[in-house]
Each structure stands twice: as C-alpha cells, then as structure tokens.
Amino acid sequence: MAERSRPRRAVDHRHRLRLRRLLVLLPLALLLSQLPALLLRRANSLGRRCLPGAPDRLVRDPRLSLAIVTLADEGASGSRARRSFRGVLAATARNKRAYAAAHGYRLVALPASAVDPRRPPSWSKVLALRAHLRRHHWLFWNDADTLVTNPEIPLERILFSVIGHSDFDDSPDLVLTEDFGGVNAGVFFIRRSKWSERFLDTWWNQTSFVQFSSTKSGDNAALKHLIDHLSAEEMQAHVRIAKMQCLFNSYPWVLTWKSAHRLIFHLPTTWKGAYSDGDFMIHFAGLDDKKGWTNKIVGDIETLR
Ligand SMILES: *[C@@H]1O[C@H](CO)[C@@H](O)[C@H](O)[C@H]1NC(C)=O
C-alpha cells in the first residue's frame, strides 16, 4: 500500500497544479476577451478623433432646410424578419424627433404605406429619398436601427467637416461612410440636385441586386456597385466618403469570432468605426438583438445627462 500511494500522491499533486493554473488562466482569458470592447468603447478618450475641432468658419445658414428621413412603422420592417425591429422603431423615432426639434430639422418618419411590397423594405429608402429630395436641401437617411448618441453635434458641422465649406451650391451630392465591406447604405446624406435624382433612379433600377434573405436585401450591394463604377471625375465632383466612419455611423463592438478576426486583421477599420462614448450616432448594423441594444444605449444616454 505504502509503495502505491506515493505515485498517486504525485499524480494528485500534478492534477492540483493543473487545476490551479486553469483557475488563474480562465479569469485572465475572460478579462482579455473583454479588453477590446472596453478599450474601443473609450476610443475617443484614448485619442481618436472622429469630428475635427469646432471650426470658427461654420455658419449655419437658416435658409437651408435639412430633413432626417427614417422608417417609422413597425409593420414596415416585416414581421418575420430575423433581426427583428419590433419595439425598436418607437424608441429610435423618439430619439430622432428630440434631436430634430432641438436643431430645427424636419423629421420625415415614413409609414408602412411608403414601403414597396415587391422588394425588401430596406429598398424603400431609395423611393422615400427620391420623393422628398425636392422639398429639402439635404436629406439625412437613417436606418431604423440607429440612435443619435451625441445630440450636441449639429448635422451642418458633420457636413462641414467632410466637405470643407458650407456653400450649398458648391457641395458634393452624396456623403457616405465606409465599413469593412465598403460604403454603407444605412446612414448617409444626399443633396437636392439633378445628379442626386438621377443617382437614386439608377440605384432603384439595379433590380439584379434585389435579394430576399433574412440578412441581405441587396440595396447596399447595389449602392456599392454604383459607387465602384463611377469615374474618378464623377466621384470627385459628387461623392465624399468620410475619413472616419465614427463621424456619423458608429457600430458597437461586440466579441464574436468575426469581430475578433476583424480586430486582428483590420484593426484600422475597426478603430475608425467602433462606437465610443461621445460619438454622434450608433448603428446596430448586423446585430440580432436590436431591441436590447436600443434599450441599453437609450439608458446610457439618459444616465449621462
Ligand atoms: C430606370 O428604369 C426606368 C424603367 O425601365 C427607365 O424609364 C428609367 O429611364 C431608368 N432610369 C435610370 C436613371 O436609369
């Protein structure tokens, strides 16, 4: 007995050591996995600059009419949508209404009847913008899963920071941001002009991109295709892509295999687009629990106030 108990004690000891090491490493690994989210959420206090400092040349022209255009009706998002918008629209519409009222912008909240049933609802932004383009100088399209997180920032300041001046007649027509996949169709500015009218008509005409899947509708792919095929001259004259995605289209960073991969292989893009406190707008692009996210962020904003 005595001879056999010694090796067993050695084995037990080794097991215990391994267990202790695991008990130390496990919390450490958990902590490390949370670190990117913690750091990215503080990107702005760590020195990231989404919006250049307040310009002294920014003059708000009271004659310019700006409108935020968004979808307002629950039914319009499709009841079977996997990434359900249920319960999100009321909260995001309230958020947009308060922001628009504070700055004197119009809010165009589209009813379900504005949705063309022959295509996924997301395509109807093209029709809605086309219909309202003549009534305002600038339209600011917002997908329903977006919230203004820093209402202090006026839209004119965002436009100025991209365009470099506030001369309406001399401005480009389309102001976009870029994420991992290229330009994003969820949040962008479009200016009243003949070029914009034609561009929206051409966009709507990209019928080969229309797709009925739970996560893709094809409108973003069509926009990307059109932008990619503009000549350099046309691009220069009519389109601006913000240097920093976080200027007006920040995505919350959540730990997944995909986001971890992007963090490692596309660090600058992650850095430019991750939502951080102080950003103008959050966009729950690609996230499933939009309602949970909306409630959380609305809560955060109210706490900060
Ligand atoms: C879009 O398609 C319609 C119908 O085919 C056509 O009349 C119109 O000229 C097209 N517009 C553009 C800008 O391509």
GROMACS .gro file of C-alpha atoms and ligand atoms in nm:
model
  319
    1MET     CA    1   0.000   0.000   0.000
    2ALA     CA    2   0.271   0.241   0.104
    3GLU     CA    3   0.457   0.187  -0.226
    4ARG     CA    4   0.147   0.260  -0.433
    5SER     CA    5   0.029   0.569  -0.251
    6ARG     CA    6   0.339   0.773  -0.330
    7PRO     CA    7   0.298   0.784  -0.710
    8ARG     CA    8  -0.072   0.850  -0.665
    9ARG     CA    9   0.006   1.144  -0.443
   10ALA     CA   10   0.241   1.275  -0.713
   11VAL     CA   11  -0.035   1.241  -0.973
   12ASP     CA   12  -0.283   1.417  -0.743
   13HIS     CA   13  -0.033   1.693  -0.693
   14ARG     CA   14   0.012   1.737  -1.069
   15HIS     CA   15  -0.367   1.749  -1.114
   16ARG     CA   16  -0.399   2.007  -0.843
   17LEU     CA   17  -0.129   2.221  -1.005
   18ARG     CA   18  -0.301   2.199  -1.340
   19LEU     CA   19  -0.633   2.292  -1.182
   20ARG     CA   20  -0.477   2.587  -1.003
   21ARG     CA   21  -0.318   2.706  -1.328
   22LEU     CA   22  -0.657   2.678  -1.501
   23LEU     CA   23  -0.822   2.873  -1.222
   24VAL     CA   24  -0.572   3.155  -1.275
   25LEU     CA   25  -0.576   3.147  -1.657
   26LEU     CA   26  -0.951   3.127  -1.702
   27PRO     CA   27  -1.036   3.463  -1.544
   28LEU     CA   28  -0.734   3.612  -1.719
   29ALA     CA   29  -0.860   3.487  -2.058
   30LEU     CA   30  -1.207   3.618  -1.978
   31LEU     CA   31  -1.062   3.955  -1.882
   32LEU     CA   32  -0.852   3.968  -2.200
   33SER     CA   33  -1.153   3.887  -2.417
   34GLN     CA   34  -1.340   4.182  -2.266
   35LEU     CA   35  -1.047   4.418  -2.312
   36PRO     CA   36  -1.107   4.513  -2.680
   37ALA     CA   37  -1.469   4.607  -2.606
   38LEU     CA   38  -1.362   4.816  -2.306
   39LEU     CA   39  -1.085   4.993  -2.496
   40LEU     CA   40  -1.290   5.056  -2.812
   41ARG     CA   41  -1.578   5.198  -2.610
   42ARG     CA   42  -1.323   5.454  -2.483
   43ALA     CA   43  -1.156   5.514  -2.820
   44ASN     CA   44  -1.236   5.887  -2.814
   45SER     CA   45  -1.077   5.943  -2.473
   46LEU     CA   46  -0.778   5.739  -2.596
   47GLY     CA   47  -0.718   5.999  -2.866
   48ARG     CA   48  -0.937   5.900  -3.158
   49ARG     CA   49  -1.077   6.200  -3.349
   50CYS     CA   50  -1.399   6.141  -3.538
   51LEU     CA   51  -1.501   6.506  -3.570
   52PRO     CA   52  -1.233   6.773  -3.609
   53GLY     CA   53  -1.243   7.057  -3.357
   54ALA     CA   54  -1.521   7.316  -3.381
   55PRO     CA   55  -1.450   7.534  -3.685
   56ASP     CA   56  -1.484   7.911  -3.648
   57ARG     CA   57  -1.594   7.935  -4.011
   58LEU     CA   58  -1.904   7.723  -3.956
   59VAL     CA   59  -2.201   7.945  -4.017
   60ARG     CA   60  -2.542   7.784  -4.006
   61ASP     CA   61  -2.743   7.907  -4.299
   62PRO     CA   62  -3.102   7.937  -4.172
   63ARG     CA   63  -3.234   7.917  -4.530
   64LEU     CA   64  -3.102   7.563  -4.569
   65SER     CA   65  -3.362   7.301  -4.493
   66LEU     CA   66  -3.237   6.969  -4.357
   67ALA     CA   67  -3.452   6.665  -4.300
   68ILE     CA   68  -3.384   6.335  -4.129
   69VAL     CA   69  -3.562   6.058  -4.317
   70THR     CA   70  -3.632   5.726  -4.149
   71LEU     CA   71  -3.877   5.440  -4.135
   72ALA     CA   72  -4.138   5.473  -3.858
   73ASP     CA   73  -4.382   5.189  -3.889
   74GLU     CA   74  -4.335   4.857  -3.713
   75GLY     CA   75  -4.524   4.671  -3.981
   76ALA     CA   76  -4.290   4.803  -4.245
   77SER     CA   77  -3.994   4.603  -4.120
   78GLY     CA   78  -4.160   4.270  -4.194
   79SER     CA   79  -4.293   4.061  -3.909
   80ARG     CA   80  -4.085   3.757  -3.996
   81ALA     CA   81  -3.755   3.942  -4.006
   82ARG     CA   82  -3.495   3.752  -3.807
   83ARG     CA   83  -3.325   4.068  -3.690
   84SER     CA   84  -3.649   4.197  -3.558
   85PHE     CA   85  -3.710   4.567  -3.542
   86ARG     CA   86  -4.007   4.516  -3.314
   87GLY     CA   87  -4.005   4.765  -3.030
   88VAL     CA   88  -3.707   4.945  -3.179
   89LEU     CA   89  -3.879   5.193  -3.407
   90ALA     CA   90  -4.076   5.374  -3.138
   91ALA     CA   91  -3.761   5.433  -2.931
   92THR     CA   92  -3.541   5.539  -3.223
   93ALA     CA   93  -3.813   5.765  -3.368
   94ARG     CA   94  -3.849   5.938  -3.030
   95ASN     CA   95  -3.474   5.987  -3.019
   96LYS     CA   96  -3.467   6.137  -3.371
   97ARG     CA   97  -3.767   6.358  -3.304
   98ALA     CA   98  -3.600   6.513  -2.999
   99TYR     CA   99  -3.276   6.571  -3.190
  100ALA     CA  100  -3.451   6.720  -3.493
  101ALA     CA  101  -3.662   6.951  -3.275
  102ALA     CA  102  -3.357   7.076  -3.085
  103HIS     CA  103  -3.180   7.177  -3.407
  104GLY     CA  104  -3.470   7.285  -3.624
  105TYR     CA  105  -3.456   6.994  -3.871
  106ARG     CA  106  -3.755   6.824  -4.022
  107LEU     CA  107  -3.814   6.462  -3.938
  108VAL     CA  108  -3.971   6.254  -4.212
  109ALA     CA  109  -4.087   5.932  -4.048
  110LEU     CA  110  -4.216   5.703  -4.319
  111PRO     CA  111  -4.530   5.498  -4.264
  112ALA     CA  112  -4.562   5.135  -4.376
  113SER     CA  113  -4.753   5.253  -4.681
  114ALA     CA  114  -4.429   5.407  -4.809
  115VAL     CA  115  -4.280   5.058  -4.847
  116ASP     CA  116  -4.291   4.891  -5.186
  117PRO     CA  117  -4.402   4.533  -5.109
  118ARG     CA  118  -4.228   4.394  -5.418
  119ARG     CA  119  -3.886   4.443  -5.258
  120PRO     CA  120  -3.738   4.402  -4.909
  121PRO     CA  121  -3.835   4.711  -4.702
  122SER     CA  122  -3.478   4.838  -4.694
  123TRP     CA  123  -3.502   4.926  -5.065
  124SER     CA  124  -3.781   5.173  -4.999
  125LYS     CA  125  -3.532   5.427  -4.866
  126VAL     CA  126  -3.446   5.496  -5.230
  127LEU     CA  127  -3.809   5.577  -5.318
  128ALA     CA  128  -3.857   5.779  -4.998
  129LEU     CA  129  -3.547   5.990  -5.060
  130ARG     CA  130  -3.646   6.040  -5.421
  131ALA     CA  131  -3.991   6.158  -5.312
  132HIS     CA  132  -3.857   6.408  -5.055
  133LEU     CA  133  -3.547   6.530  -5.238
  134ARG     CA  134  -3.715   6.837  -5.387
  135ARG     CA  135  -3.855   6.953  -5.052
  136HIS     CA  136  -3.527   6.996  -4.862
  137HIS     CA  137  -3.170   7.094  -4.934
  138TRP     CA  138  -3.018   6.797  -4.758
  139LEU     CA  139  -3.171   6.465  -4.662
  140PHE     CA  140  -3.006   6.257  -4.391
  141TRP     CA  141  -3.112   5.895  -4.428
  142ASN     CA  142  -3.117   5.687  -4.104
  143ASP     CA  143  -3.188   5.315  -4.095
  144ALA     CA  144  -3.433   5.234  -3.816
  145ASP     CA  145  -3.163   5.071  -3.601
  146THR     CA  146  -2.974   5.394  -3.533
  147LEU     CA  147  -2.972   5.642  -3.244
  148VAL     CA  148  -2.830   5.991  -3.202
  149THR     CA  149  -2.591   5.945  -2.913
  150ASN     CA  150  -2.444   6.295  -2.905
  151PRO     CA  151  -2.726   6.543  -2.978
  152GLU     CA  152  -2.493   6.841  -2.923
  153ILE     CA  153  -2.344   6.789  -3.270
  154PRO     CA  154  -2.541   6.961  -3.550
  155LEU     CA  155  -2.564   6.799  -3.894
  156GLU     CA  156  -2.412   7.111  -4.051
  157ARG     CA  157  -2.095   7.053  -3.853
  158ILE     CA  158  -2.070   6.695  -3.976
  159LEU     CA  159  -2.122   6.803  -4.338
  160PHE     CA  160  -1.873   7.086  -4.297
  161SER     CA  161  -1.607   6.851  -4.162
  162VAL     CA  162  -1.638   6.629  -4.471
  163ILE     CA  163  -1.692   6.895  -4.738
  164GLY     CA  164  -1.461   7.165  -4.601
  165HIS     CA  165  -1.701   7.455  -4.661
  166SER     CA  166  -2.070   7.529  -4.620
  167ASP     CA  167  -2.151   7.656  -4.970
  168PHE     CA  168  -2.455   7.452  -5.070
  169ASP     CA  169  -2.427   7.511  -5.445
  170ASP     CA  170  -2.065   7.401  -5.446
  171SER     CA  171  -2.121   7.086  -5.240
  172PRO     CA  172  -2.096   6.721  -5.341
  173ASP     CA  173  -2.425   6.529  -5.356
  174LEU     CA  174  -2.363   6.216  -5.158
  175VAL     CA  175  -2.181   6.190  -4.823
  176LEU     CA  176  -2.112   5.836  -4.706
  177THR     CA  177  -1.912   5.628  -4.460
  178GLU     CA  178  -1.722   5.309  -4.520
  179ASP     CA  179  -1.705   4.992  -4.309
  180PHE     CA  180  -1.537   4.652  -4.361
  181GLY     CA  181  -1.748   4.586  -4.667
  182GLY     CA  182  -1.718   4.928  -4.835
  183VAL     CA  183  -1.977   5.207  -4.837
  184ASN     CA  184  -2.270   5.166  -4.600
  185ALA     CA  185  -2.627   5.240  -4.709
  186GLY     CA  186  -2.766   5.261  -4.356
  187VAL     CA  187  -2.674   5.622  -4.276
  188PHE     CA  188  -2.584   5.886  -4.534
  189PHE     CA  189  -2.653   6.238  -4.664
  190ILE     CA  190  -2.791   6.325  -5.006
  191ARG     CA  191  -2.819   6.676  -5.150
  192ARG     CA  192  -3.100   6.821  -5.360
  193SER     CA  193  -2.970   6.818  -5.719
  194LYS     CA  194  -3.032   6.675  -6.065
  195TRP     CA  195  -2.738   6.442  -6.013
  196SER     CA  196  -2.891   6.302  -5.692
  197GLU     CA  197  -3.226   6.244  -5.863
  198ARG     CA  198  -3.060   6.051  -6.140
  199PHE     CA  199  -2.842   5.861  -5.895
  200LEU     CA  200  -3.145   5.749  -5.689
  201ASP     CA  201  -3.329   5.644  -6.006
  202THR     CA  202  -3.029   5.443  -6.120
  203TRP     CA  203  -2.998   5.286  -5.774
  204TRP     CA  204  -3.363   5.181  -5.777
  205ASN     CA  205  -3.310   5.035  -6.124
  206GLN     CA  206  -3.044   4.788  -6.002
  207THR     CA  207  -3.303   4.512  -5.992
  208SER     CA  208  -3.048   4.233  -6.032
  209PHE     CA  209  -2.927   4.307  -5.677
  210VAL     CA  210  -3.268   4.259  -5.513
  211GLN     CA  211  -3.242   3.972  -5.267
  212PHE     CA  212  -3.492   3.821  -5.024
  213SER     CA  213  -3.283   3.675  -4.743
  214SER     CA  214  -3.301   3.722  -4.368
  215THR     CA  215  -2.987   3.934  -4.353
  216LYS     CA  216  -2.939   4.078  -4.704
  217SER     CA  217  -3.172   4.281  -4.921
  218GLY     CA  218  -2.926   4.390  -5.191
  219ASP     CA  219  -2.971   4.768  -5.168
  220ASN     CA  220  -2.630   4.811  -5.004
  221ALA     CA  221  -2.462   4.588  -5.262
  222ALA     CA  222  -2.626   4.791  -5.540
  223LEU     CA  223  -2.501   5.118  -5.388
  224LYS     CA  224  -2.152   4.974  -5.359
  225HIS     CA  225  -2.164   4.861  -5.721
  226LEU     CA  226  -2.270   5.209  -5.840
  227ILE     CA  227  -2.005   5.386  -5.633
  228ASP     CA  228  -1.736   5.144  -5.752
  229HIS     CA  229  -1.825   5.212  -6.114
  230LEU     CA  230  -1.827   5.592  -6.105
  231SER     CA  231  -1.547   5.758  -6.296
  232ALA     CA  232  -1.279   5.934  -6.092
  233GLU     CA  233  -1.414   6.272  -6.211
  234GLU     CA  234  -1.771   6.194  -6.117
  235MET     CA  235  -1.660   6.061  -5.780
  236GLN     CA  236  -1.458   6.375  -5.715
  237ALA     CA  237  -1.743   6.605  -5.813
  238HIS     CA  238  -2.033   6.428  -5.643
  239VAL     CA  239  -1.930   6.185  -5.370
  240ARG     CA  240  -1.746   6.221  -5.040
  241ILE     CA  241  -1.658   5.936  -4.808
  242ALA     CA  242  -1.582   6.042  -4.450
  243LYS     CA  243  -1.230   5.954  -4.336
  244MET     CA  244  -1.367   5.829  -4.007
  245GLN     CA  245  -1.669   5.601  -4.003
  246CYS     CA  246  -1.737   5.716  -3.646
  247LEU     CA  247  -1.816   6.067  -3.775
  248PHE     CA  248  -2.181   5.964  -3.813
  249ASN     CA  249  -2.212   5.584  -3.836
  250SER     CA  250  -2.050   5.400  -3.541
  251TYR     CA  251  -2.103   5.028  -3.487
  252PRO     CA  252  -2.089   4.885  -3.135
  253TRP     CA  253  -1.806   4.634  -3.097
  254VAL     CA  254  -1.920   4.300  -2.960
  255LEU     CA  255  -1.696   3.996  -2.915
  256THR     CA  256  -1.769   3.734  -3.181
  257TRP     CA  257  -1.539   3.518  -3.396
  258LYS     CA  258  -1.599   3.760  -3.684
  259SER     CA  259  -1.529   4.076  -3.485
  260ALA     CA  260  -1.219   3.921  -3.324
  261HIS     CA  261  -1.090   3.828  -3.669
  262ARG     CA  262  -1.155   4.181  -3.795
  263LEU     CA  263  -0.991   4.330  -3.488
  264ILE     CA  264  -0.672   4.140  -3.569
  265PHE     CA  265  -0.668   4.170  -3.948
  266HIS     CA  266  -0.849   4.502  -3.999
  267LEU     CA  267  -0.750   4.696  -3.691
  268PRO     CA  268  -0.760   5.047  -3.851
  269THR     CA  269  -1.113   4.987  -3.989
  270THR     CA  270  -1.228   4.857  -3.652
  271TRP     CA  271  -1.076   5.159  -3.481
  272LYS     CA  272  -1.238   5.407  -3.720
  273GLY     CA  273  -1.584   5.259  -3.688
  274ALA     CA  274  -1.625   5.124  -3.334
  275TYR     CA  275  -1.879   5.305  -3.120
  276SER     CA  276  -1.722   5.509  -2.842
  277ASP     CA  277  -1.873   5.746  -2.585
  278GLY     CA  278  -1.909   6.089  -2.743
  279ASP     CA  279  -1.980   5.963  -3.097
  280PHE     CA  280  -2.265   6.126  -3.286
  281MET     CA  281  -2.460   5.820  -3.395
  282ILE     CA  282  -2.472   5.450  -3.313
  283HIS     CA  283  -2.587   5.197  -3.574
  284PHE     CA  284  -2.671   4.840  -3.469
  285ALA     CA  285  -2.567   4.707  -3.809
  286GLY     CA  286  -2.565   4.330  -3.830
  287LEU     CA  287  -2.666   4.281  -3.466
  288ASP     CA  288  -2.954   4.049  -3.383
  289ASP     CA  289  -3.080   4.189  -3.055
  290LYS     CA  290  -3.160   4.539  -3.176
  291LYS     CA  291  -3.423   4.594  -2.911
  292GLY     CA  292  -3.188   4.504  -2.627
  293TRP     CA  293  -2.919   4.729  -2.771
  294THR     CA  294  -3.158   5.019  -2.822
  295ASN     CA  295  -3.280   5.000  -2.462
  296LYS     CA  296  -2.924   4.975  -2.331
  297ILE     CA  297  -2.795   5.275  -2.526
  298VAL     CA  298  -3.104   5.488  -2.456
  299GLY     CA  299  -3.044   5.408  -2.087
  300ASP     CA  300  -2.676   5.504  -2.116
  301ILE     CA  301  -2.759   5.837  -2.281
  302GLU     CA  302  -3.013   5.922  -2.012
  303THR     CA  303  -2.763   5.838  -1.738
  304LEU     CA  304  -2.503   6.069  -1.894
  305ARG     CA  305  -2.746   6.358  -1.900
  306LIG     C1  306  -3.489   5.337  -6.468
  306LIG     O1  307  -3.576   5.243  -6.526
  306LIG     C2  308  -3.689   5.300  -6.588
  306LIG     C3  309  -3.779   5.188  -6.632
  306LIG     O2  310  -3.708   5.092  -6.703
  306LIG     C4  311  -3.645   5.390  -6.703
  306LIG     O3  312  -3.756   5.451  -6.765
  306LIG     C5  313  -3.553   5.498  -6.649
  306LIG     O4  314  -3.501   5.575  -6.754
  306LIG     C6  315  -3.439   5.436  -6.570
  306LIG     N1  316  -3.365   5.545  -6.507
  306LIG     C7  317  -3.233   5.549  -6.497
  306LIG     C8  318  -3.175   5.672  -6.439
  306LIG     O5  319  -3.161   5.458  -6.530
   0.00000   0.00000   0.00000
